[in-house]
């Protein structure tokens, strides 16, 4: 039995080698399909990891007050989208003063501008720096860590000290080969002493989180006075078991500040960081499903091409099949030969596709450092499984067609 199997394998490899150009084209077709499958699944996983890490750094014991709930708002026919008022400075400041739930701390912040120019002596940055006004709790509530220096303290915020904390990119540009701690920078003519440098965070959706300057919130308000500024409120709870109570107290406090009647719905949103991660997980789950559908369409095209090539091979080798049958080859021997041939081609194509997707992933990671290279093992396994399955399923029809040929008619084939 083993000798017969070995003979079938030898014949299959001889057939593959005899049609080298056709073999190469078939393998490339399968490789392209598997590359698309593994690459898309890996890209979705990398995107999911990047977004989840950004939110999970906030911790599971943090929640935010915001203008809207974190969800996609849809407008149906005749349906009006609810417009919530902004979170004004007066409201968030009153919340900070009146919110007295134990073992919590409140962070206030807002974005003054995203196109600031920062100067140090004769050097200056491009006008693309984010300026944030924050209080002393912003770093801890946001999950940010310092690579060097210190955080804002209570007196920095209360006394409106002209101090700042810089993103990590400033050490690569404005302060390359210079220790920035203690140096003085200029923003819109205002001087700020650098007291801290943040750890590197990377970019999310093109938003560079390492090219920003944090300054005391009152100073930021005096520099950036545009109308309708929306402020951000983040509350951190020391004990996660107290999260629900802290959240209920925050809702009651802010409803009172907004002057809402008991029968009125909230005109603001509240979101926990772990809820955000769960919602993002659902969104990326849909992305993975879409990736599978798109990839399988690509693989289906490759599979049809494989079946056509195998059918042509059966037609060209009709006389060979008839001769083998005349010499005693059974129906199952012919089926095994052609199935093995098809599965060999698809497996080889799958391996090449996986190698190409890995190379592409590392190339993308090199070009976009903020999107790390992630090739999950299950994506590689899926690629190999799909390639073998394609060879089995789409090689069955050509194999049975070859096995059903009449040996006498086959020998007459010209």
Short mmCIF file of C-alpha atoms in Angstrom, two decimals:
data_model
loop_
_atom_site.label_atom_id
_atom_site.label_comp_id
_atom_site.label_asym_id
_atom_site.label_seq_id
_atom_site.Cartn_x
_atom_site.Cartn_y
_atom_site.Cartn_z
CA UNK A 1 0.00 0.00 0.00
CA UNK A 2 2.78 2.38 0.95
CA UNK A 3 4.67 1.61 -2.24
CA UNK A 4 1.53 2.42 -4.26
CA UNK A 5 1.10 5.70 -2.37
CA UNK A 6 4.75 6.52 -2.95
CA UNK A 7 4.30 5.84 -6.65
CA UNK A 8 1.27 8.16 -6.79
CA UNK A 9 3.26 10.88 -5.05
CA UNK A 10 6.15 10.45 -7.51
CA UNK A 11 3.81 10.65 -10.49
CA UNK A 12 2.14 13.78 -9.07
CA UNK A 13 5.50 15.52 -8.59
CA UNK A 14 6.63 14.50 -12.07
CA UNK A 15 3.44 16.00 -13.50
CA UNK A 16 4.01 19.22 -11.55
CA UNK A 17 7.63 19.49 -12.73
CA UNK A 18 6.73 18.72 -16.35
CA UNK A 19 4.47 21.77 -16.55
CA UNK A 20 6.71 24.22 -14.68
CA UNK A 21 5.21 27.46 -16.04
CA UNK A 22 1.67 26.31 -15.32
CA UNK A 23 2.75 25.21 -11.84
CA UNK A 24 4.32 28.59 -11.09
CA UNK A 25 1.22 30.47 -12.27
CA UNK A 26 -1.09 28.23 -10.24
CA UNK A 27 1.04 28.61 -7.10
CA UNK A 28 1.15 32.39 -7.55
CA UNK A 29 -2.63 32.57 -7.93
CA UNK A 30 -3.12 30.68 -4.66
CA UNK A 31 -0.33 32.67 -2.96
CA UNK A 32 -2.04 35.96 -3.81
CA UNK A 33 -5.31 34.76 -2.28
CA UNK A 34 -3.65 33.48 0.91
CA UNK A 35 -1.55 36.66 1.17
CA UNK A 36 -4.75 38.72 1.07
CA UNK A 37 -6.35 36.50 3.73
CA UNK A 38 -3.45 36.56 6.22
CA UNK A 39 -2.54 40.21 5.58
CA UNK A 40 -6.08 41.51 6.11
CA UNK A 41 -6.59 39.44 9.28
CA UNK A 42 -3.22 40.60 10.62
CA UNK A 43 -3.97 44.24 9.82
CA UNK A 44 -7.32 44.08 11.63
CA UNK A 45 -5.62 42.47 14.66
CA UNK A 46 -2.89 45.13 14.70
CA UNK A 47 -5.51 47.87 14.52
CA UNK A 48 -7.49 46.27 17.35
CA UNK A 49 -4.38 45.97 19.56
CA UNK A 50 -3.36 49.58 18.90
CA UNK A 51 -6.76 51.05 19.73
CA UNK A 52 -7.36 48.78 22.73
CA UNK A 53 -3.95 49.58 24.22
CA UNK A 54 -4.66 53.30 23.94
CA UNK A 55 -7.91 52.96 25.90
CA UNK A 56 -6.78 50.24 28.29
CA UNK A 57 -3.91 52.47 29.43
CA UNK A 58 -6.58 54.59 31.13
CA UNK A 59 -7.38 51.66 33.37
CA UNK A 60 -10.67 49.93 34.10
CA UNK A 61 -11.41 52.26 37.05
CA UNK A 62 -11.87 55.46 35.03
CA UNK A 63 -14.96 57.01 33.48
CA UNK A 64 -15.59 60.20 31.52
CA UNK A 65 -18.25 62.87 31.28
CA UNK A 66 -18.62 63.98 27.68
CA UNK A 67 -20.97 65.74 25.31
CA UNK A 68 -22.34 62.56 23.71
CA UNK A 69 -22.35 58.86 24.42
CA UNK A 70 -19.61 56.90 22.67
CA UNK A 71 -21.73 55.46 19.86
CA UNK A 72 -22.57 56.05 16.24
CA UNK A 73 -25.56 58.35 15.95
CA UNK A 74 -27.76 57.62 12.99
CA UNK A 75 -30.38 59.75 11.37
CA UNK A 76 -33.39 57.90 10.02
CA UNK A 77 -35.97 59.39 7.73
CA UNK A 78 -37.73 62.19 9.57
CA UNK A 79 -35.59 61.60 12.68
CA UNK A 80 -33.76 64.56 14.17
CA UNK A 81 -30.39 64.09 15.78
CA UNK A 82 -30.30 65.21 19.39
CA UNK A 83 -27.83 68.06 19.92
CA UNK A 84 -26.37 68.19 23.41
CA UNK A 85 -24.86 71.41 24.79
CA UNK A 86 -21.12 71.55 25.21
CA UNK A 87 -19.43 70.97 28.57
CA UNK A 88 -18.48 74.54 29.39
CA UNK A 89 -15.71 75.59 31.72
CA UNK A 90 -18.15 76.94 34.30
CA UNK A 91 -19.97 73.58 34.39
CA UNK A 92 -16.89 71.37 34.62
CA UNK A 93 -15.31 73.65 37.24
CA UNK A 94 -18.49 73.55 39.31
CA UNK A 95 -18.50 69.76 38.95
CA UNK A 96 -14.90 69.55 40.18
CA UNK A 97 -15.78 71.68 43.23
CA UNK A 98 -19.05 69.88 44.09
CA UNK A 99 -18.22 66.26 43.30
CA UNK A 100 -17.29 64.79 46.67
CA UNK A 101 -17.47 61.04 46.22
CA UNK A 102 -14.75 59.43 48.37
CA UNK A 103 -11.52 58.00 46.94
CA UNK A 104 -11.92 59.70 43.56
CA UNK A 105 -10.03 62.38 41.66
CA UNK A 106 -11.28 64.59 38.83
CA UNK A 107 -9.31 65.61 35.77
CA UNK A 108 -10.23 68.61 33.61
CA UNK A 109 -8.73 69.29 30.20
CA UNK A 110 -9.35 70.80 26.78
CA UNK A 111 -7.49 71.14 23.50
CA UNK A 112 -6.49 74.75 22.86
CA UNK A 113 -5.14 74.19 19.35
CA UNK A 114 -3.68 71.46 17.16
CA UNK A 115 -1.49 73.70 14.99
CA UNK A 116 0.77 75.52 17.43
CA UNK A 117 4.39 76.46 16.79
CA UNK A 118 6.80 75.88 19.68
CA UNK A 119 10.11 77.74 19.92
CA UNK A 120 13.30 77.12 21.85
CA UNK A 121 16.00 79.76 21.44
CA UNK A 122 16.50 80.01 17.65
CA UNK A 123 14.86 76.65 16.90
CA UNK A 124 11.16 76.08 16.27
CA UNK A 125 8.81 73.26 15.33
CA UNK A 126 6.39 73.01 12.43
CA UNK A 127 2.93 74.43 13.24
CA UNK A 128 1.43 71.04 14.10
CA UNK A 129 1.77 70.80 17.89
CA UNK A 130 -1.26 70.08 20.09
CA UNK A 131 -1.62 72.36 23.11
CA UNK A 132 -3.70 70.98 25.98
CA UNK A 133 -4.85 72.80 29.07
CA UNK A 134 -4.95 70.34 32.00
CA UNK A 135 -5.08 70.14 35.78
CA UNK A 136 -2.83 68.16 38.12
CA UNK A 137 -4.82 64.90 37.73
CA UNK A 138 -4.76 64.69 33.93
CA UNK A 139 -1.70 62.46 33.55
CA UNK A 140 -2.78 59.87 36.10
CA UNK A 141 -6.40 59.72 34.91
CA UNK A 142 -5.30 59.41 31.27
CA UNK A 143 -2.83 56.60 31.98
CA UNK A 144 0.12 58.73 30.84
CA UNK A 145 3.56 58.18 32.35
CA UNK A 146 6.60 60.39 32.60
CA UNK A 147 9.90 59.37 31.06
CA UNK A 148 11.70 62.20 32.83
CA UNK A 149 10.96 65.09 35.19
CA UNK A 150 7.82 65.57 37.27
CA UNK A 151 4.08 66.01 36.93
CA UNK A 152 2.08 69.17 37.63
CA UNK A 153 1.27 69.62 41.29
CA UNK A 154 -1.62 71.40 43.01
CA UNK A 155 0.32 74.67 43.35
CA UNK A 156 1.31 74.72 39.66
CA UNK A 157 -2.37 74.70 38.72
CA UNK A 158 -3.68 76.99 41.47
CA UNK A 159 -0.92 79.59 41.04
CA UNK A 160 -0.98 79.39 37.22
CA UNK A 161 2.74 78.69 37.08
CA UNK A 162 4.23 78.91 33.61
CA UNK A 163 5.36 75.30 33.46
CA UNK A 164 4.73 72.57 30.91
CA UNK A 165 5.07 68.86 30.17
CA UNK A 166 6.20 67.86 26.67
CA UNK A 167 5.52 64.83 24.48
CA UNK A 168 8.40 62.49 23.68
CA UNK A 169 8.84 63.76 20.09
CA UNK A 170 10.40 66.99 21.34
CA UNK A 171 13.49 65.02 22.37
CA UNK A 172 13.92 63.97 18.74
CA UNK A 173 13.47 67.45 17.29
CA UNK A 174 13.61 70.64 19.31
CA UNK A 175 15.77 69.17 22.09
CA UNK A 176 17.82 66.59 20.21
CA UNK A 177 20.96 65.79 22.23
CA UNK A 178 19.78 68.29 24.87
CA UNK A 179 18.16 67.62 28.23
CA UNK A 180 14.87 69.57 28.00
CA UNK A 181 14.16 69.58 31.75
CA UNK A 182 14.53 73.12 33.07
CA UNK A 183 14.68 74.68 29.61
CA UNK A 184 12.26 77.43 28.58
CA UNK A 185 10.06 77.21 25.48
CA UNK A 186 7.83 79.81 23.87
CA UNK A 187 4.24 79.37 22.69
CA UNK A 188 2.46 82.39 21.22
CA UNK A 189 4.94 84.62 22.99
CA UNK A 190 4.32 83.03 26.42
CA UNK A 191 7.28 81.41 28.18
CA UNK A 192 7.04 78.01 29.83
CA UNK A 193 9.59 76.07 31.86
CA UNK A 194 9.78 72.37 30.95
CA UNK A 195 9.23 70.20 34.06
CA UNK A 196 8.52 66.79 32.48
CA UNK A 197 8.72 64.59 29.38
CA UNK A 198 6.06 61.98 28.61
CA UNK A 199 6.77 58.40 27.60
CA UNK A 200 6.28 57.61 23.92
CA UNK A 201 2.68 56.78 22.94
CA UNK A 202 2.75 56.73 19.13
CA UNK A 203 -0.08 57.80 16.86
CA UNK A 204 -3.71 56.71 16.55
CA UNK A 205 -5.57 57.32 13.27
CA UNK A 206 -2.88 59.77 12.21
CA UNK A 207 -3.08 61.75 15.46
CA UNK A 208 0.44 62.02 16.90
CA UNK A 209 0.12 61.79 20.68
CA UNK A 210 3.82 62.50 21.22
CA UNK A 211 3.80 65.97 19.67
CA UNK A 212 1.87 67.86 22.33
CA UNK A 213 2.42 70.31 25.14
CA UNK A 214 0.48 70.20 28.41
CA UNK A 215 0.09 73.50 30.28
CA UNK A 216 -2.03 74.61 33.28
CA UNK A 217 -5.66 74.91 32.30
CA UNK A 218 -6.18 78.55 33.34
CA UNK A 219 -3.17 79.73 31.35
CA UNK A 220 -4.44 77.75 28.34
CA UNK A 221 -7.84 79.45 28.70
CA UNK A 222 -6.21 82.89 28.62
CA UNK A 223 -4.26 81.96 25.46
CA UNK A 224 -7.07 80.21 23.56
CA UNK A 225 -10.36 82.06 23.88
CA UNK A 226 -12.39 80.69 20.99
CA UNK A 227 -16.12 80.32 21.58
CA UNK A 228 -17.86 77.03 22.46
CA UNK A 229 -14.84 75.16 23.77
CA UNK A 230 -15.87 71.68 24.89
CA UNK A 231 -14.08 70.53 28.04
CA UNK A 232 -13.24 66.96 29.04
CA UNK A 233 -13.91 65.51 32.47
CA UNK A 234 -12.35 62.24 33.65
CA UNK A 235 -12.99 60.66 37.05
CA UNK A 236 -10.70 58.00 38.48
CA UNK A 237 -11.90 55.72 41.30
CA UNK A 238 -9.29 54.17 43.59
CA UNK A 239 -11.41 51.06 44.23
CA UNK A 240 -13.11 49.50 41.21
CA UNK A 241 -15.84 48.11 43.49
CA UNK A 242 -16.97 51.70 44.07
CA UNK A 243 -17.24 52.47 40.34
CA UNK A 244 -21.04 52.20 40.07
CA UNK A 245 -21.62 54.43 43.06
CA UNK A 246 -19.10 57.00 41.82
CA UNK A 247 -20.73 56.99 38.40
CA UNK A 248 -24.24 57.48 39.83
CA UNK A 249 -23.02 60.35 41.99
CA UNK A 250 -21.37 61.99 38.95
CA UNK A 251 -24.62 61.77 36.96
CA UNK A 252 -26.65 63.33 39.79
CA UNK A 253 -24.10 66.09 40.33
CA UNK A 254 -23.88 67.04 36.66
CA UNK A 255 -27.66 66.86 36.18
CA UNK A 256 -28.01 69.40 39.00
CA UNK A 257 -25.39 71.61 37.36
CA UNK A 258 -27.26 71.39 34.06
CA UNK A 259 -30.56 72.16 35.84
CA UNK A 260 -32.34 69.08 34.48
CA UNK A 261 -35.77 68.16 35.82
CA UNK A 262 -36.28 64.59 37.14
CA UNK A 263 -38.32 63.62 34.05
CA UNK A 264 -35.72 64.95 31.59
CA UNK A 265 -33.17 62.66 30.01
CA UNK A 266 -29.45 63.30 30.35
CA UNK A 267 -28.15 65.83 27.84
CA UNK A 268 -24.59 64.57 28.25
CA UNK A 269 -22.78 61.27 27.91
CA UNK A 270 -20.95 59.11 30.41
CA UNK A 271 -18.59 56.32 29.43
CA UNK A 272 -16.40 53.90 31.35
CA UNK A 273 -13.02 53.03 29.87
CA UNK A 274 -13.75 49.29 30.01
CA UNK A 275 -17.05 49.89 28.17
CA UNK A 276 -15.09 51.66 25.44
CA UNK A 277 -12.75 48.70 25.11
CA UNK A 278 -15.70 46.30 24.85
CA UNK A 279 -17.38 48.43 22.18
CA UNK A 280 -14.12 48.66 20.24
CA UNK A 281 -13.82 44.88 20.50
CA UNK A 282 -17.26 44.51 18.92
CA UNK A 283 -16.34 46.94 16.14
CA UNK A 284 -13.11 45.11 15.33
CA UNK A 285 -15.09 41.85 15.42
CA UNK A 286 -17.20 43.18 12.56
CA UNK A 287 -14.00 44.24 10.80
CA UNK A 288 -12.63 40.71 11.16
CA UNK A 289 -15.83 39.28 9.71
CA UNK A 290 -15.61 41.68 6.76
CA UNK A 291 -11.94 40.76 6.34
CA UNK A 292 -12.85 37.05 6.16
CA UNK A 293 -15.54 37.71 3.54
CA UNK A 294 -13.24 39.84 1.37
CA UNK A 295 -10.39 37.36 1.72
CA UNK A 296 -12.56 34.35 0.91
CA UNK A 297 -13.83 36.08 -2.24
CA UNK A 298 -10.20 36.49 -3.29
CA UNK A 299 -9.43 32.87 -2.42
CA UNK A 300 -12.56 31.74 -4.31
CA UNK A 301 -11.24 33.41 -7.46
CA UNK A 302 -7.92 31.65 -6.97
CA UNK A 303 -9.73 28.33 -6.40
CA UNK A 304 -11.71 28.60 -9.62
CA UNK A 305 -8.48 29.29 -11.50
CA UNK A 306 -6.94 26.21 -9.87
CA UNK A 307 -9.86 24.00 -10.89
CA UNK A 308 -9.69 25.24 -14.47
CA UNK A 309 -5.98 24.52 -14.63
CA UNK A 310 -6.50 21.03 -13.21
CA UNK A 311 -9.27 20.33 -15.74
CA UNK A 312 -6.93 21.37 -18.55
CA UNK A 313 -4.31 19.07 -17.06
CA UNK A 314 -6.79 16.18 -17.06
CA UNK A 315 -7.64 16.82 -20.71
CA UNK A 316 -3.96 16.98 -21.74
CA UNK A 317 -3.11 13.79 -19.84
CA UNK A 318 -6.07 11.71 -21.03
CA UNK A 319 -3.82 9.23 -22.83
CA UNK A 320 -1.56 8.90 -19.77
CA UNK A 321 -4.59 8.17 -17.58
CA UNK A 322 -5.84 5.55 -20.01
CA UNK A 323 -2.43 3.87 -20.07
CA UNK A 324 -2.28 3.76 -16.26
CA UNK A 325 -5.75 2.24 -16.11
CA UNK A 326 -4.83 -0.31 -18.75
CA UNK A 327 -1.82 -1.32 -16.65
CA UNK A 328 -4.03 -1.93 -13.62
CA UNK A 329 -4.39 1.44 -11.88
CA UNK A 330 -7.67 1.59 -9.97
CA UNK A 331 -10.14 4.45 -9.82
CA UNK A 332 -9.00 5.50 -6.35
CA UNK A 333 -5.35 5.59 -7.51
CA UNK A 334 -6.20 8.16 -10.17
CA UNK A 335 -8.27 10.20 -7.68
CA UNK A 336 -5.46 10.18 -5.09
CA UNK A 337 -2.91 11.20 -7.74
CA UNK A 338 -4.86 14.27 -8.90
CA UNK A 339 -5.98 15.27 -5.40
CA UNK A 340 -2.41 15.08 -4.15
CA UNK A 341 -1.28 17.14 -7.11
CA UNK A 342 -3.87 19.85 -6.43
CA UNK A 343 -3.18 19.92 -2.68
CA UNK A 344 0.58 20.12 -3.28
CA UNK A 345 0.09 23.18 -5.49
CA UNK A 346 -2.24 24.92 -3.02
CA UNK A 347 -0.08 24.12 0.02
CA UNK A 348 2.98 25.49 -1.72
CA UNK A 349 0.97 28.56 -2.70
CA UNK A 350 -0.25 28.92 0.89
CA UNK A 351 3.30 28.80 2.29
CA UNK A 352 4.48 31.42 -0.20
CA UNK A 353 1.41 33.55 0.59
CA UNK A 354 2.15 33.42 4.33
CA UNK A 355 5.79 34.42 3.74
CA UNK A 356 4.68 37.33 1.54
CA UNK A 357 2.15 38.49 4.14
CA UNK A 358 4.78 38.38 6.91
CA UNK A 359 7.21 40.40 4.79
CA UNK A 360 4.43 42.85 3.94
CA UNK A 361 3.47 43.19 7.59
CA UNK A 362 7.02 44.02 8.66
CA UNK A 363 7.37 46.45 5.76
CA UNK A 364 4.16 48.21 6.84
CA UNK A 365 5.35 48.29 10.45
CA UNK A 366 8.62 49.87 9.31
CA UNK A 367 6.76 52.49 7.28
CA UNK A 368 4.17 53.10 10.04
CA UNK A 369 5.81 52.59 13.45
CA UNK A 370 2.56 53.47 15.22
CA UNK A 371 0.97 50.31 13.77
CA UNK A 372 2.99 47.39 15.16
CA UNK A 373 3.52 44.22 13.15
CA UNK A 374 1.09 41.59 14.44
CA UNK A 375 0.86 38.20 12.69
CA UNK A 376 -1.40 36.09 14.93
CA UNK A 377 -0.72 32.35 14.86
CA UNK A 378 -4.37 31.65 14.11
CA UNK A 379 -4.14 33.77 10.94
CA UNK A 380 -1.17 31.69 9.72
CA UNK A 381 -2.96 28.47 10.66
CA UNK A 382 -6.10 29.69 8.89
CA UNK A 383 -4.09 30.48 5.78
CA UNK A 384 -2.59 27.00 5.66
CA UNK A 385 -5.93 25.34 6.43
CA UNK A 386 -7.67 27.31 3.69
CA UNK A 387 -4.97 26.48 1.13
CA UNK A 388 -5.15 22.74 1.89
CA UNK A 389 -8.97 22.81 1.89
CA UNK A 390 -9.00 24.64 -1.44
CA UNK A 391 -6.79 21.96 -2.96
CA UNK A 392 -9.05 19.23 -1.59
CA UNK A 393 -12.40 20.76 -2.57
CA UNK A 394 -11.49 22.20 -5.94
CA UNK A 395 -9.35 19.25 -6.90
CA UNK A 396 -12.18 16.74 -6.35
CA UNK A 397 -14.05 17.45 -9.59
CA UNK A 398 -10.97 17.21 -11.86
CA UNK A 399 -9.83 14.09 -9.95
CA UNK A 400 -13.19 12.32 -10.38
CA UNK A 401 -13.34 13.38 -14.00
CA UNK A 402 -9.91 11.83 -14.57
CA UNK A 403 -10.88 8.67 -12.69
CA UNK A 404 -14.10 8.25 -14.71
CA UNK A 405 -12.34 8.24 -18.10
CA UNK A 406 -12.76 5.07 -20.12
CA UNK A 407 -9.28 3.48 -20.63
CA UNK A 408 -10.00 2.33 -24.20
CA UNK A 409 -11.27 5.75 -25.30
CA UNK A 410 -8.40 7.41 -23.45
CA UNK A 411 -5.80 5.36 -25.30
CA UNK A 412 -7.32 6.51 -28.61
CA UNK A 413 -7.08 10.18 -27.54
CA UNK A 414 -4.92 12.35 -29.75
#
